[in-house]
Amino acid sequence: MAVRLLRPRRFDLYVALGGLLGGLLLWGLGLATRPHTEVYVLLPGRWPVLLPLLVMSGCELLRRTAPRTGLSIGTAAIVLDVITQGNLVTILMYTDLMYAAVLYGPPASAHRIPRITGLLTVAGAVVPFAVWREPEALLIGVVTGLVAFGPASTGLIVRNHREAADAARLRAEQTALLAEMDRTQAVTAERARMARELHDMVANHLSAIAIHSTAALSLEDPKTSQDALVVIRENSVAGLAEMRRLIGILRDDSGDTEPVAAPTLDGLGALVDNARTNGLDVILEAEQGKVPAPVELAAYRIVQESLTNALKHAGPGRVAVSLGSRDGVLTLRITSPYGDRDGPSAPGSGAGLVGMRERAALLDGTFEAGPEDSPEGKIWAVRATLPVHDTVEGDTA
């Protein structure tokens, strides 16, 4: 298997080329860092200086793609440069390798290298002074700190700042994402609420209009047609009023006007009377006491939609509506005859059952609807339970 060679970055290539040309310029001018008379210059002369320079330039190509490898080879090259007359550019390139190894290397190396170079700096100052007992020996530690510990510390500081900036940017992106998710959820919830309100406020009137208009068209009795037209007019006027009220709420974004009062359970009597006007035989038994406004609205809408469904689908017979509160739970039960109806019926979309179930779920309640057997025959029963204790405490708070 062929080994894929690391491709150096363009900037690293420029750094390596610039360092090589600068070192060759100093070499050509004969500017060395040490005279050949120094005791630790083991390879005097001009030509040995080129080998560390060339190796260090090659290591600069690895400063970001393989920083630890470049630093390891560069350390060997700087040791070789110490026993020659030396080149200033070679030393400068090594400081850049030390800086790059901390800045671009793995996190473990980024924290380990400054500690190691710090220990070497202290050792380079203390050990020679303890051996030679001369103040000039402290310069070895100073040079070690300038060449190794200084660049490593600078790289660690820059790395920490970059990581902090990246973390802040990530937090900002996450905050923006959460805000967008909250906005999307709020829009979705508001659209669902508007759909439920629109359906519950208008569907019953339109269902009554459809049923009575069908009856008026199918019967030739003038008196029956006249009564049907009266009911149609009443429901159309009421439906238009409800529609205008809802549109007014949607269009008014100033917040200056008072919100339209939500229907309460005190209005169940009027709701039942309207259902009787539309032709239903309805009895109402309500002993719910005082309940919170959200529960009151949900219960009212469930009864309203149940009566609408009874008007559209129920067979001939009595519709019973009962409400009762016990042990902190408001219980609703609406029953209607289940079977083929004699008169015309209006088509249903199933959105009413979905809306009632959603209203109960939003209050942590339960909802069930389906046919049942009773002594009077088969009936369609709607059952809902709505907790009231937690909601009352939350509203009071």
XYZ file of C-alpha atoms in Angstrom:
397
model
C 0.000 0.000 0.000
C 1.386 3.372 -1.024
C 1.990 5.850 1.786
C 0.316 9.177 1.144
C 2.728 12.014 1.852
C 1.501 15.018 3.797
C 1.098 18.065 1.617
C 2.515 21.213 3.239
C 0.418 24.359 3.523
C 1.266 27.202 1.189
C 2.143 29.518 4.074
C 4.456 26.880 5.563
C 6.162 26.570 2.194
C 6.750 30.318 2.146
C 8.145 30.208 5.714
C 10.532 27.375 4.841
C 11.702 29.069 1.641
C 12.126 32.429 3.360
C 14.090 30.864 6.219
C 16.339 28.982 3.822
C 17.079 32.090 1.730
C 17.687 34.219 4.839
C 20.045 31.628 6.303
C 21.942 31.345 3.024
C 22.269 35.129 2.925
C 23.828 35.200 6.405
C 26.005 32.241 5.488
C 27.172 33.971 2.333
C 28.047 37.118 4.288
C 29.981 35.020 6.794
C 27.826 36.067 9.758
C 27.924 33.258 12.320
C 26.583 33.294 15.866
C 29.817 31.978 17.440
C 33.513 32.203 16.640
C 35.368 29.018 15.846
C 37.471 29.459 18.986
C 34.588 28.525 21.345
C 35.322 25.315 23.214
C 31.955 23.664 22.336
C 32.272 24.392 18.596
C 33.249 20.892 17.493
C 32.615 21.471 13.775
C 34.255 24.776 12.883
C 34.127 26.288 9.444
C 31.415 27.586 7.137
C 30.129 24.382 5.525
C 28.909 22.467 8.613
C 26.449 25.332 9.297
C 24.468 24.489 6.158
C 23.316 21.035 7.304
C 21.248 22.245 10.327
C 19.943 25.100 8.190
C 18.714 22.767 5.442
C 17.148 20.313 7.936
C 15.407 23.131 9.835
C 14.016 24.529 6.596
C 12.609 21.121 5.736
C 11.024 20.867 9.198
C 9.196 24.142 8.567
C 7.201 22.319 5.885
C 5.774 20.132 8.679
C 4.901 22.933 11.132
C 1.125 22.354 10.738
C 0.733 19.007 8.992
C 3.016 17.102 11.431
C 4.124 19.551 14.147
C 5.481 16.990 16.611
C 7.560 15.272 13.935
C 8.892 18.610 12.746
C 9.820 19.628 16.312
C 11.571 16.315 16.996
C 13.735 16.573 13.877
C 14.250 20.288 14.470
C 15.516 19.583 18.013
C 18.170 17.275 16.597
C 19.084 19.960 14.036
C 19.404 22.679 16.724
C 21.697 20.411 18.759
C 23.830 19.949 15.646
C 23.809 23.717 15.112
C 25.144 24.263 18.662
C 28.381 22.375 17.907
C 28.910 24.433 14.746
C 29.526 28.135 14.462
C 25.747 28.519 14.164
C 23.292 30.474 12.068
C 20.783 32.944 13.538
C 18.067 31.982 11.061
C 18.331 28.332 12.129
C 17.608 29.378 15.724
C 14.680 31.572 14.653
C 13.150 28.726 12.631
C 13.449 26.433 15.647
C 11.513 28.906 17.803
C 8.794 28.875 15.136
C 8.700 25.069 15.201
C 8.318 25.151 19.009
C 5.480 27.690 18.703
C 3.743 25.688 15.948
C 4.043 22.391 17.847
C 2.109 23.860 20.780
C -0.401 25.775 18.652
C -1.236 23.092 16.066
C -0.281 19.891 17.880
C -2.534 17.575 19.926
C -3.899 18.930 23.238
C -1.644 16.637 25.275
C 1.485 17.955 23.555
C 0.251 21.537 23.826
C 0.301 21.308 27.628
C 3.299 18.999 27.966
C 5.806 20.952 25.846
C 5.657 24.212 27.900
C 6.204 22.243 31.113
C 9.192 20.374 29.666
C 10.775 23.529 28.229
C 10.185 25.326 31.523
C 12.016 22.606 33.407
C 14.843 22.703 30.863
C 15.097 26.465 31.290
C 15.390 26.175 35.047
C 17.871 23.321 34.737
C 19.889 25.227 32.141
C 20.265 28.110 34.569
C 20.815 26.251 37.853
C 23.030 23.319 36.834
C 25.755 25.270 34.941
C 25.872 27.890 37.698
C 26.218 25.186 40.332
C 29.035 23.523 38.371
C 31.039 26.547 37.223
C 30.089 29.055 39.930
C 30.152 31.912 37.420
C 27.307 34.369 36.745
C 27.777 33.967 33.010
C 26.534 30.387 33.347
C 23.036 31.741 33.966
C 22.951 32.876 30.349
C 22.487 29.257 29.274
C 19.115 29.174 31.034
C 18.210 32.577 29.574
C 19.003 31.402 26.047
C 17.071 28.168 26.613
C 14.072 30.173 27.821
C 14.207 32.493 24.797
C 14.587 29.676 22.285
C 12.264 27.042 23.816
C 10.112 28.123 26.768
C 9.157 31.558 25.372
C 7.771 30.292 22.029
C 6.050 27.354 23.748
C 4.328 29.625 26.266
C 3.278 32.028 23.520
C 1.814 29.147 21.504
C -0.131 27.919 24.536
C -1.588 31.381 25.176
C -2.645 31.772 21.544
C -4.114 28.255 21.523
C -6.135 28.941 24.668
C -7.513 32.135 23.168
C -8.451 30.337 19.966
C -10.168 27.533 21.854
C -12.070 30.065 23.946
C -13.144 31.885 20.780
C -14.219 28.620 19.157
C -16.190 27.663 22.280
C -17.894 31.060 22.326
C -18.713 30.747 18.631
C -20.113 27.249 19.200
C -22.250 28.480 22.089
C -23.535 31.318 19.936
C -24.428 28.904 17.141
C -26.156 26.575 19.601
C -28.075 29.494 21.091
C -29.155 30.604 17.629
C -30.174 27.038 16.778
C -32.184 26.698 19.992
C -33.834 30.052 19.339
C -34.775 28.940 15.829
C -36.136 25.653 17.171
C -38.159 27.529 19.798
C -39.486 29.871 17.134
C -40.446 26.968 14.882
C -42.167 25.152 17.741
C -43.983 28.320 18.753
C -45.187 28.890 15.184
C -46.284 25.262 14.875
C -48.112 25.374 18.200
C -49.803 28.654 17.279
C -50.895 27.302 13.911
C -52.347 24.225 15.607
C -54.169 26.409 18.134
C -55.565 28.634 15.380
C -56.719 25.565 13.460
C -58.523 24.216 16.527
C -60.153 27.543 17.310
C -61.227 28.113 13.715
C -62.665 24.629 13.444
C -64.496 24.765 16.766
C -65.865 28.282 16.278
C -67.158 27.920 12.721
C -67.643 24.217 12.004
C -70.828 23.859 14.026
C -72.497 26.776 12.246
C -71.454 25.545 8.803
C -72.629 22.013 9.624
C -76.054 23.320 10.625
C -76.220 25.398 7.443
C -75.318 22.394 5.290
C -77.872 20.112 6.955
C -80.767 22.582 6.905
C -80.039 23.762 3.368
C -80.105 20.143 2.220
C -83.419 19.670 4.012
C -84.834 22.829 2.456
C -83.854 21.657 -1.016
C -85.212 18.142 -0.551
C -88.607 19.006 0.985
C -91.462 20.760 -0.797
C -93.311 21.877 2.344
C -93.102 25.724 2.400
C -93.368 25.863 6.197
C -90.469 23.394 6.648
C -88.374 25.263 4.085
C -89.119 28.554 5.811
C -88.006 27.159 9.190
C -84.857 25.736 7.609
C -84.035 29.098 6.042
C -84.461 30.809 9.411
C -82.014 28.389 11.009
C -79.615 28.822 8.079
C -79.699 32.594 8.485
C -79.104 32.425 12.236
C -76.158 30.084 11.860
C -74.641 32.024 8.966
C -74.823 35.282 10.930
C -73.336 33.631 14.008
C -70.616 31.968 11.922
C -69.707 35.252 10.239
C -69.511 36.961 13.605
C -67.178 34.267 14.923
C -65.075 34.495 11.768
C -64.781 38.291 11.992
C -63.780 38.038 15.631
C -61.042 35.529 14.858
C -59.762 37.557 11.897
C -59.727 40.651 14.085
C -57.561 38.872 16.633
C -55.145 37.714 13.932
C -54.846 41.121 12.263
C -54.503 43.206 15.408
C -50.833 43.208 16.388
C -50.777 46.511 18.252
C -51.798 45.055 21.590
C -53.969 48.098 22.324
C -57.296 46.286 22.201
C -58.560 43.931 24.845
C -58.529 40.247 23.893
C -61.858 38.665 23.090
C -63.281 36.870 26.093
C -62.958 33.107 25.819
C -66.143 31.090 26.149
C -66.841 29.656 29.596
C -68.891 26.787 30.940
C -71.562 29.301 31.872
C -72.296 29.498 28.166
C -73.153 25.811 27.883
C -76.844 26.647 28.283
C -76.773 28.910 25.241
C -74.747 26.314 23.359
C -77.339 23.625 24.133
C -80.190 25.969 23.161
C -78.526 26.605 19.819
C -78.146 22.848 19.306
C -81.860 22.419 20.039
C -82.644 25.118 17.506
C -80.656 23.137 14.966
C -82.848 20.095 15.637
C -81.066 18.130 18.368
C -82.805 16.780 21.457
C -80.231 17.669 24.111
C -80.208 17.376 27.900
C -77.523 19.001 30.021
C -76.278 17.998 33.473
C -73.440 20.225 34.690
C -72.069 20.196 38.247
C -68.493 21.227 37.705
C -68.063 24.097 40.164
C -65.215 26.568 39.568
C -62.449 25.391 37.252
C -59.405 27.186 35.754
C -59.819 29.145 32.534
C -57.751 26.748 30.328
C -59.754 23.758 31.530
C -62.984 25.706 31.106
C -62.165 26.597 27.499
C -61.111 23.032 26.641
C -64.290 21.573 28.187
C -66.492 24.077 26.350
C -64.848 23.304 23.005
C -65.111 19.551 23.543
C -68.840 19.839 24.270
C -69.294 22.184 21.301
C -67.513 19.842 18.899
C -69.382 16.820 20.273
C -72.723 18.527 19.625
C -71.538 19.443 16.125
C -70.643 15.825 15.436
C -74.000 14.716 16.824
C -75.756 17.166 14.512
C -73.832 15.795 11.525
C -73.755 12.078 12.246
C -76.042 11.031 15.125
C -79.173 9.021 14.594
C -82.597 10.049 15.935
C -82.765 10.232 19.689
C -81.570 12.148 22.704
C -78.086 13.624 23.150
C -76.895 13.722 26.759
C -74.198 16.088 28.019
C -72.873 15.634 31.542
C -70.071 17.385 33.406
C -68.857 16.642 36.899
C -65.869 17.497 39.061
C -64.460 15.002 41.540
C -61.054 14.468 43.164
C -59.528 17.340 41.230
C -60.620 16.035 37.829
C -63.286 17.473 35.543
C -65.095 14.621 33.775
C -67.059 15.102 30.553
C -69.336 12.584 28.889
C -71.389 13.272 25.787
C -73.517 10.499 24.308
C -75.621 10.447 21.155
C -77.519 7.732 19.230
C -75.230 5.711 16.993
C -76.630 4.614 13.679
C -78.086 5.804 10.403
C -79.834 9.164 10.647
C -83.149 9.872 8.964
C -82.359 13.345 7.634
C -79.491 14.762 5.661
C -76.000 14.692 7.118
C -72.921 16.809 6.598
C -69.565 15.264 5.703
C -66.843 15.218 8.336
C -63.069 15.436 7.996
C -62.073 13.895 11.328
C -60.380 17.141 12.444
C -62.860 17.512 15.296
C -61.733 14.354 17.077
C -58.096 15.326 16.546
C -58.718 18.778 18.013
C -60.526 17.392 21.070
C -57.740 14.909 21.716
C -55.128 17.662 21.405
C -56.996 19.901 23.843
C -57.123 17.138 26.440
C -53.461 16.220 25.908
C -52.318 19.837 26.376
C -53.828 19.756 29.880
C -52.425 16.274 30.689
C -55.921 14.848 30.454
C -57.399 11.859 28.647
C -59.816 11.593 25.744
C -61.741 8.669 24.288
C -64.445 8.474 21.648
C -66.209 5.489 20.180
C -69.370 3.380 20.062
C -70.773 1.760 23.177
C -73.654 -0.562 24.022
C -76.285 0.750 26.440
C -79.798 -0.315 27.564
C -81.240 2.197 25.095
C -79.226 0.725 22.237
C -75.927 1.523 20.610
C -74.578 4.999 21.334
C -71.557 7.090 20.425
C -69.786 8.265 23.588
C -67.194 10.972 24.026
C -65.320 10.814 27.328
C -62.694 13.282 28.561
C -60.970 13.898 31.890
C -59.202 17.192 32.575
C -57.096 17.719 35.754
C -57.882 20.973 37.561
C -55.743 21.079 40.752
C -52.300 21.683 39.182
C -53.719 24.191 36.734
C -55.389 26.213 39.469
C -52.149 26.427 41.471
C -50.189 27.423 38.381
C -52.678 30.179 37.479
C -52.696 31.504 41.020
C -48.931 31.644 41.063
